[in-house]
Short mmCIF file of C-alpha atoms and ligand atoms in Angstrom, two decimals:
data_model
loop_
_atom_site.label_atom_id
_atom_site.label_comp_id
_atom_site.label_asym_id
_atom_site.label_seq_id
_atom_site.Cartn_x
_atom_site.Cartn_y
_atom_site.Cartn_z
CA UNK A 1 -13.37 11.93 14.15
CA UNK A 2 -16.30 13.86 12.79
CA UNK A 3 -14.83 14.88 9.48
CA UNK A 4 -16.79 17.17 7.33
CA UNK A 5 -13.48 18.74 5.57
CA UNK A 6 -14.32 19.97 1.99
CA UNK A 7 -10.89 18.24 0.94
CA UNK A 8 -11.95 14.68 -0.03
CA UNK A 9 -10.43 11.52 -1.30
CA UNK A 10 -12.94 9.61 -3.16
CA UNK A 11 -12.38 5.90 -3.49
CA UNK A 12 -13.95 4.24 -6.70
CA UNK A 13 -15.32 1.01 -5.52
CA UNK A 14 -15.67 -0.31 -9.48
CA UNK A 15 -12.36 0.74 -9.99
CA UNK A 16 -10.89 -1.32 -7.31
CA UNK A 17 -12.69 -4.41 -8.54
CA UNK A 18 -11.84 -3.83 -12.17
CA UNK A 19 -8.14 -3.94 -10.84
CA UNK A 20 -8.66 -6.86 -8.95
CA UNK A 21 -10.09 -8.74 -11.80
CA UNK A 22 -7.39 -7.49 -13.95
CA UNK A 23 -4.82 -9.26 -11.75
CA UNK A 24 -6.84 -12.29 -11.21
CA UNK A 25 -7.00 -12.98 -14.88
CA UNK A 26 -3.11 -13.13 -14.91
CA UNK A 27 -3.47 -16.05 -12.30
CA UNK A 28 -3.85 -19.74 -12.65
CA UNK A 29 -7.38 -20.46 -11.43
CA UNK A 30 -6.04 -22.21 -8.35
CA UNK A 31 -3.82 -19.43 -7.39
CA UNK A 32 -5.21 -17.79 -4.21
CA UNK A 33 -4.89 -14.06 -3.70
CA UNK A 34 -3.88 -11.76 -0.89
CA UNK A 35 -4.81 -8.06 -0.99
CA UNK A 36 -2.19 -5.98 0.96
CA UNK A 37 -4.43 -3.05 2.85
CA UNK A 38 -1.55 -1.76 4.89
CA UNK A 39 -1.14 2.06 5.61
CA UNK A 40 -4.67 2.71 5.29
CA UNK A 41 -5.26 0.76 2.25
CA UNK A 42 -2.33 2.50 0.52
CA UNK A 43 -3.60 6.11 1.81
CA UNK A 44 -7.36 5.33 1.12
CA UNK A 45 -9.33 3.74 3.64
CA UNK A 46 -8.47 -0.07 4.69
CA UNK A 47 -11.81 -1.18 6.03
CA UNK A 48 -13.58 0.43 3.11
CA UNK A 49 -11.13 -1.50 0.65
CA UNK A 50 -11.33 -4.65 2.49
CA UNK A 51 -15.39 -4.46 2.30
CA UNK A 52 -15.36 -3.73 -1.39
CA UNK A 53 -13.05 -7.10 -2.07
CA UNK A 54 -13.61 -9.39 0.59
CA UNK A 55 -15.97 -11.69 -1.18
CA UNK A 56 -13.19 -11.91 -4.12
CA UNK A 57 -9.95 -12.55 -2.18
CA UNK A 58 -8.51 -15.06 0.16
CA UNK A 59 -6.34 -13.08 2.53
CA UNK A 60 -5.61 -9.60 3.64
CA UNK A 61 -2.23 -8.23 4.87
CA UNK A 62 -1.46 -5.40 7.18
CA UNK A 63 1.85 -4.22 8.31
CA UNK A 64 1.08 -3.77 12.04
CA UNK A 65 -1.33 -5.42 14.47
CA UNK A 66 -3.43 -2.11 14.92
CA UNK A 67 -4.24 -1.96 11.36
CA UNK A 68 -5.67 -5.54 11.66
CA UNK A 69 -7.57 -4.83 14.72
CA UNK A 70 -9.28 -2.02 12.81
CA UNK A 71 -10.26 -4.49 10.10
CA UNK A 72 -11.56 -7.01 12.75
CA UNK A 73 -13.67 -4.12 14.53
CA UNK A 74 -15.10 -3.05 11.22
CA UNK A 75 -16.17 -6.87 10.89
CA UNK A 76 -13.97 -8.27 8.49
CA UNK A 77 -13.74 -12.05 9.09
CA UNK A 78 -11.23 -12.86 6.24
CA UNK A 79 -7.81 -14.37 7.62
CA UNK A 80 -5.43 -11.49 7.97
CA UNK A 81 -1.73 -11.63 7.91
CA UNK A 82 0.34 -9.17 10.01
CA UNK A 83 3.53 -8.56 8.04
CA UNK A 84 5.49 -6.76 10.69
CA UNK A 85 4.36 -7.87 14.35
CA UNK A 86 6.31 -6.75 17.34
CA UNK A 87 6.45 -8.88 20.43
CA UNK A 88 4.74 -6.29 22.42
CA UNK A 89 1.64 -6.92 20.18
CA UNK A 90 1.70 -10.66 20.13
CA UNK A 91 -1.31 -10.99 22.87
CA UNK A 92 -3.44 -8.45 20.88
CA UNK A 93 -2.66 -10.76 17.53
CA UNK A 94 -4.12 -13.68 19.16
CA UNK A 95 -7.08 -11.90 20.86
CA UNK A 96 -8.04 -10.40 17.45
CA UNK A 97 -7.41 -13.76 15.67
CA UNK A 98 -4.73 -12.11 13.37
CA UNK A 99 -2.13 -14.22 12.02
CA UNK A 100 1.65 -13.19 12.68
CA UNK A 101 4.46 -13.38 10.16
CA UNK A 102 7.26 -14.56 12.27
CA UNK A 103 10.39 -13.63 10.86
CA UNK A 104 13.19 -14.13 13.49
CA UNK A 105 13.90 -16.32 16.14
CA UNK A 106 13.12 -13.46 18.79
CA UNK A 107 9.61 -13.13 17.69
CA UNK A 108 9.29 -16.90 16.60
CA UNK A 109 10.14 -17.85 20.22
CA UNK A 110 8.04 -15.31 21.76
CA UNK A 111 5.14 -16.59 19.94
CA UNK A 112 5.64 -20.14 20.60
CA UNK A 113 5.92 -19.34 24.22
CA UNK A 114 2.63 -17.56 24.21
CA UNK A 115 0.98 -20.22 22.42
CA UNK A 116 2.04 -22.74 24.70
CA UNK A 117 0.99 -20.30 27.97
CA UNK A 118 -2.64 -19.81 26.44
CA UNK A 119 -2.53 -22.50 25.27
CA UNK A 120 -3.44 -22.38 21.56
CA UNK A 121 -4.15 -25.16 19.22
CA UNK A 122 -2.86 -25.30 15.61
CA UNK A 123 -2.73 -21.40 15.60
CA UNK A 124 -2.16 -20.32 12.07
CA UNK A 125 1.41 -18.48 11.75
CA UNK A 126 3.55 -17.41 8.56
CA UNK A 127 7.18 -17.70 8.09
CA UNK A 128 9.10 -15.42 6.26
CA UNK A 129 12.38 -16.01 4.39
CA UNK A 130 15.02 -13.67 3.44
CA UNK A 131 16.35 -14.38 -0.02
CA UNK A 132 17.94 -11.17 -0.67
CA UNK A 133 15.93 -8.02 0.36
CA UNK A 134 17.78 -8.31 3.65
CA UNK A 135 15.02 -6.45 5.52
CA UNK A 136 13.22 -9.29 7.79
CA UNK A 137 12.97 -12.84 7.57
CA UNK A 138 14.67 -16.04 8.51
CA UNK A 139 17.73 -17.26 6.44
CA UNK A 140 18.00 -20.53 4.73
CA UNK A 141 20.45 -21.90 7.35
CA UNK A 142 17.63 -21.30 10.04
CA UNK A 143 15.36 -24.13 8.57
CA UNK A 144 16.68 -26.94 10.73
CA UNK A 145 16.07 -25.18 13.97
CA UNK A 146 12.76 -23.77 12.99
CA UNK A 147 11.53 -27.43 11.83
CA UNK A 148 12.91 -29.07 15.01
CA UNK A 149 10.95 -26.26 17.20
CA UNK A 150 7.74 -26.68 15.29
CA UNK A 151 7.93 -30.43 15.60
CA UNK A 152 7.71 -30.21 19.37
CA UNK A 153 4.42 -28.44 19.49
CA UNK A 154 0.94 -28.45 18.24
CA UNK A 155 0.18 -25.09 19.60
CA UNK A 156 0.76 -23.54 16.04
CA UNK A 157 0.52 -24.42 12.34
CA UNK A 158 2.39 -23.02 9.57
CA UNK A 159 -0.16 -21.59 7.23
CA UNK A 160 2.21 -20.27 4.79
CA UNK A 161 5.80 -19.55 4.00
CA UNK A 162 6.91 -16.58 2.05
CA UNK A 163 9.55 -14.33 0.75
CA UNK A 164 9.60 -10.85 -0.69
CA UNK A 165 11.29 -9.64 -4.01
CA UNK A 166 13.83 -6.92 -3.81
CA UNK A 167 13.32 -5.52 -7.56
CA UNK A 168 10.44 -7.12 -9.24
CA UNK A 169 9.80 -4.06 -11.46
CA UNK A 170 13.06 -3.76 -12.65
CA UNK A 171 13.85 -6.07 -15.55
CA UNK A 172 17.52 -5.27 -15.48
CA UNK A 173 17.45 -7.28 -12.06
CA UNK A 174 15.79 -10.30 -13.78
CA UNK A 175 18.89 -12.72 -12.76
CA UNK A 176 18.79 -11.54 -9.16
CA UNK A 177 15.04 -12.07 -9.06
CA UNK A 178 15.11 -15.35 -10.47
CA UNK A 179 17.99 -16.24 -7.84
CA UNK A 180 15.48 -15.13 -5.11
CA UNK A 181 12.65 -17.36 -6.46
CA UNK A 182 15.04 -20.42 -6.78
CA UNK A 183 16.49 -19.83 -3.31
CA UNK A 184 13.07 -19.57 -1.83
CA UNK A 185 11.88 -22.72 -3.75
CA UNK A 186 14.97 -24.66 -2.29
CA UNK A 187 14.08 -23.42 1.28
CA UNK A 188 10.44 -24.44 0.79
CA UNK A 189 11.48 -27.80 -0.37
CA UNK A 190 13.69 -28.31 2.84
CA UNK A 191 10.87 -27.62 4.93
CA UNK A 192 8.54 -29.54 3.06
CA UNK A 193 10.63 -32.71 3.52
CA UNK A 194 10.92 -32.05 7.29
CA UNK A 195 7.91 -30.68 8.62
CA UNK A 196 5.40 -33.36 7.79
CA UNK A 197 2.91 -31.00 5.86
CA UNK A 198 2.90 -28.39 3.15
CA UNK A 199 2.05 -24.86 4.23
CA UNK A 200 1.00 -22.57 1.38
CA UNK A 201 3.97 -20.50 -0.22
CA UNK A 202 4.04 -16.99 -1.90
CA UNK A 203 6.67 -14.66 -3.09
CA UNK A 204 4.98 -12.20 -5.85
CA UNK A 205 4.06 -8.65 -5.35
CA UNK A 206 2.08 -6.69 -7.85
CA UNK A 207 5.21 -6.26 -10.14
CA UNK A 208 6.07 -9.85 -9.66
CA UNK A 209 2.56 -10.90 -10.73
CA UNK A 210 3.32 -8.98 -14.08
CA UNK A 211 6.87 -9.94 -14.51
CA UNK A 212 7.33 -13.50 -12.99
CA UNK A 213 4.14 -15.47 -13.64
CA UNK A 214 5.75 -18.60 -13.41
CA UNK A 215 6.31 -17.86 -9.54
CA UNK A 216 2.79 -17.57 -8.63
CA UNK A 217 3.00 -20.74 -6.30
CA UNK A 218 0.00 -21.16 -4.03
CA UNK A 219 -0.73 -17.29 -3.48
CA UNK A 220 0.18 -13.76 -4.74
CA UNK A 221 0.16 -10.64 -2.60
CA UNK A 222 -1.59 -7.66 -4.66
CA UNK A 223 -0.66 -3.96 -3.32
CA UNK A 224 -0.23 -1.08 -5.40
CA UNK A 225 -1.85 -2.90 -8.38
CA UNK A 226 -5.22 -2.89 -6.68
CA UNK A 227 -4.96 0.94 -6.44
CA UNK A 228 -4.37 1.38 -10.02
CA UNK A 229 -0.53 1.30 -10.46
CA UNK A 230 1.27 -1.34 -12.30
CA UNK A 231 4.91 0.11 -11.92
CA UNK A 232 4.80 0.08 -15.68
CA UNK A 233 3.28 2.41 -18.02
CA UNK A 234 1.87 -0.20 -20.44
CA UNK A 235 0.28 -2.13 -17.27
CA UNK A 236 -0.90 1.10 -15.52
CA UNK A 237 -3.12 1.79 -18.68
CA UNK A 238 -4.99 -1.29 -18.32
CA UNK A 239 -5.82 -0.32 -14.64
CA UNK A 240 -8.63 2.02 -13.43
CA UNK A 241 -7.81 5.09 -11.14
CA UNK A 242 -9.09 4.41 -7.68
CA UNK A 243 -8.06 7.56 -5.74
CA UNK A 244 -9.43 11.05 -6.56
CA UNK A 245 -8.49 13.99 -4.55
CA UNK A 246 -10.71 16.88 -4.62
CA UNK A 247 -11.22 20.09 -2.88
CA UNK A 248 -12.81 23.57 -3.39
CA UNK A 249 -11.55 27.11 -4.02
CA UNK A 250 -11.79 29.08 -0.56
CA UNK A 251 -10.88 32.56 -1.86
CA UNK A 252 -9.89 34.22 -5.15
CA UNK A 253 -7.38 37.12 -4.94
CA UNK A 254 -6.11 39.58 -7.64
CA UNK A 255 -2.68 40.44 -7.26
CA UNK A 256 -0.84 43.35 -8.99
CA UNK A 257 2.78 43.31 -10.60
CA UNK A 258 5.34 43.33 -7.99
CA UNK A 259 3.01 42.03 -5.42
CA UNK A 260 3.74 38.34 -3.83
CA UNK A 261 1.86 35.24 -3.01
CA UNK A 262 2.44 33.09 0.11
CA UNK A 263 5.01 32.53 2.60
CA UNK A 264 8.60 33.86 1.71
CA UNK A 265 6.98 35.98 -0.94
CA UNK A 266 8.10 33.28 -3.28
CA UNK A 267 5.71 34.11 -6.04
CA UNK A 268 6.02 37.43 -7.31
CA UNK A 269 3.47 38.65 -9.97
CA UNK A 270 5.02 40.12 -13.12
CA UNK A 271 1.36 40.92 -14.45
CA UNK A 272 -2.12 41.16 -12.82
CA UNK A 273 -2.61 37.70 -11.65
CA UNK A 274 -5.65 35.77 -10.25
CA UNK A 275 -4.75 33.58 -7.51
CA UNK A 276 -6.98 30.76 -6.00
CA UNK A 277 -6.58 29.54 -2.44
CA UNK A 278 -7.45 25.79 -1.91
CA UNK A 279 -7.58 24.17 1.57
CA UNK A 280 -5.05 21.37 1.18
CA UNK A 281 -1.39 21.76 2.24
CA UNK A 282 1.81 19.82 3.20
CA UNK A 283 0.03 18.75 6.39
CA UNK A 284 -2.46 16.78 4.13
CA UNK A 285 0.41 15.14 1.89
CA UNK A 286 0.95 17.82 -0.66
CA UNK A 287 4.72 18.20 -0.64
CA UNK A 288 6.54 21.28 -0.53
CA UNK A 289 8.27 20.30 -3.59
CA UNK A 290 5.12 20.78 -5.75
CA UNK A 291 5.38 24.58 -4.88
CA UNK A 292 6.65 27.09 -7.23
CA UNK A 293 4.87 25.68 -10.21
CA UNK A 294 5.97 22.22 -9.91
CA UNK A 295 2.73 20.82 -9.28
CA UNK A 296 -0.63 21.69 -10.76
CA UNK A 297 -4.39 21.12 -10.07
CA UNK A 298 -7.28 21.00 -12.44
CA UNK A 299 -10.13 23.66 -12.15
CA UNK A 300 -12.81 23.30 -14.86
CA UNK A 301 -10.91 20.96 -16.72
CA UNK A 302 -7.76 23.61 -16.84
CA UNK A 303 -4.48 22.94 -15.22
CA UNK A 304 -3.70 25.70 -12.56
CA UNK A 305 -0.10 25.79 -11.31
CA UNK A 306 0.74 25.87 -7.74
CA UNK A 307 2.29 29.25 -7.24
CA UNK A 308 4.67 30.28 -4.27
CA UNK A 309 5.24 27.87 -1.42
CA UNK A 310 2.97 25.12 -0.32
CA UNK A 311 1.55 26.09 3.18
CA UNK A 312 0.72 23.58 5.89
CA UNK A 313 -3.04 23.77 5.21
CA UNK A 314 -3.51 25.75 2.04
CA UNK A 315 -2.06 26.22 -1.59
CA UNK A 316 -2.56 29.06 -3.95
CA UNK A 317 -2.89 28.47 -7.63
CA UNK A 318 -2.73 30.70 -10.72
CA UNK A 319 -6.27 30.86 -12.21
CA UNK A 320 -5.69 34.10 -14.34
CA UNK A 321 -6.68 32.22 -17.39
CA UNK A 322 -9.43 30.11 -15.72
CA UNK A 323 -13.11 30.94 -15.65
CA UNK A 324 -13.87 30.15 -11.98
CA UNK A 325 -15.26 31.27 -8.81
CA UNK A 326 -14.93 30.76 -5.08
CA UNK A 327 -16.48 27.49 -4.05
CA UNK A 328 -15.78 25.80 -7.38
CA UNK A 329 -14.55 22.15 -7.38
CA UNK A 330 -10.83 21.56 -7.55
CA UNK A 331 -9.42 18.36 -8.61
CA UNK A 332 -5.91 17.77 -6.90
CA UNK A 333 -5.71 14.48 -8.91
CA UNK A 334 -8.09 12.10 -10.80
CA UNK A 335 -5.64 10.02 -12.67
CA UNK A 336 -2.75 7.71 -12.23
CA UNK A 337 -0.59 9.70 -14.77
CA UNK A 338 -1.23 12.79 -12.55
CA UNK A 339 0.15 11.20 -9.48
CA UNK A 340 3.02 9.60 -11.41
CA UNK A 341 3.69 13.10 -12.38
CA UNK A 342 3.72 14.43 -8.71
CA UNK A 343 5.83 11.45 -7.67
CA UNK A 344 8.28 12.39 -10.33
CA UNK A 345 8.51 16.27 -9.42
CA UNK A 346 9.01 15.01 -5.76
CA UNK A 347 11.70 12.57 -6.68
CA UNK A 348 9.53 9.58 -5.26
CA UNK A 349 7.20 6.88 -6.18
CA UNK A 350 3.24 6.79 -6.47
CA UNK A 351 3.33 4.75 -3.19
CA UNK A 352 4.70 7.76 -1.35
CA UNK A 353 2.37 10.15 -2.88
CA UNK A 354 -0.76 7.88 -1.89
CA UNK A 355 0.43 6.83 1.57
CA UNK A 356 1.26 10.59 2.54
CA UNK A 357 -2.27 11.63 2.26
CA UNK A 358 -3.12 12.51 5.79
CA UNK A 359 -6.11 11.11 7.89
CA UNK A 360 -7.26 14.85 8.14
CA UNK A 361 -8.64 14.59 4.50
CA UNK A 362 -12.15 13.14 4.45
CA UNK A 363 -12.56 9.51 2.73
CA UNK A 364 -15.73 8.87 0.63
CA UNK A 365 -16.43 5.63 -1.18
CA UNK A 366 -18.17 5.86 -4.52
CA UNK A 367 -19.94 2.47 -5.36
C1 PLP B 1 3.88 -4.07 0.67
C2 PLP B 1 4.07 -5.57 0.50
C3 PLP B 1 3.58 -6.11 -0.63
C4 PLP B 1 2.76 -5.45 -1.77
O1 PLP B 1 3.72 -4.75 -2.56
P1 PLP B 1 3.20 -4.03 -3.84
O2 PLP B 1 4.32 -3.73 -4.65
O3 PLP B 1 2.35 -2.84 -3.57
O4 PLP B 1 2.28 -4.98 -4.51
C5 PLP B 1 3.74 -7.51 -0.70
N1 PLP B 1 4.59 -8.08 0.16
C6 PLP B 1 4.97 -7.46 1.21
C7 PLP B 1 5.80 -8.52 2.25
C8 PLP B 1 4.82 -6.21 1.29
O5 PLP B 1 5.26 -5.56 2.57
#
């Protein structure tokens, strides 16, 4: 897509590398690191993120096979784990040398069948075990059948076994989380005893790295932390902001008392008001919940509240007290605290604010 849109998401490569280094110093020297670049790199640009960090990481993970294909087509050669493959995509997974997470017998059997037909030799696969999230994953009772199947074939090789924590950021759930970790260790032991070799094992996401350093095992999976969020105020202050969302003022209007701004006439001027129109709207990921002064942007370093309803492609902000002109730069956000504020106002989490940023917004990497 030829994208010369004036609304731009800047990705700060140095900040990304800082955040990676911050988490690396929490790891044992031998612990490997997988970087999660699903959902366009948490709303940024997955191939750019991958290029920035590829020399410093061991693995990438994506959610779906087409996200992995995009990385391969951009020349990324690092191993790529596909967390949520579907049976329909298994041929593509092999074609692009992506590594499937096989999480149920349905997809496990389908992949073993494909591996036999091709035939593949020692093709890297990953097994996910459910230890309490109850989303996708084998159950501990499945271990004997899995091992028996694997022993029949040398078409595939288990590169890793993993699980995912349900509440790693919540210290009130420490007992539950420790239980998940212990269950996982028990499952791993069963597999190790019967498989004849020892795949890598991993369970920690960003908050897991922070709160459960004793469970690093062979590898950790870093997602939101790379993008500057530690799910904890203290941790986040150690991280650098990676996403800066910018636009410009399209037009400035003066509205008189009694006049209104935007759809449904939601903002009514009680005094002469200068309103600036900015080309970003709910189709770009700016929630309608941020309208009516719930959200604000920065113009010339001063906060300008969003007035009236957020439109599909535009917002209007109050610049009565701000010295500014049409064409001036607008900062939608350039700090994690601002994103957290938006998340709070939208009753959501930073993950959703970032991943909601639509593909219409131009992406630019600052090195
Ligand atoms: C998304 C995801 C991660 C990354 O989680 P963060 O909280 O962003 O670090 C890790 N593992 C799995 C299985 C995931 O789906």
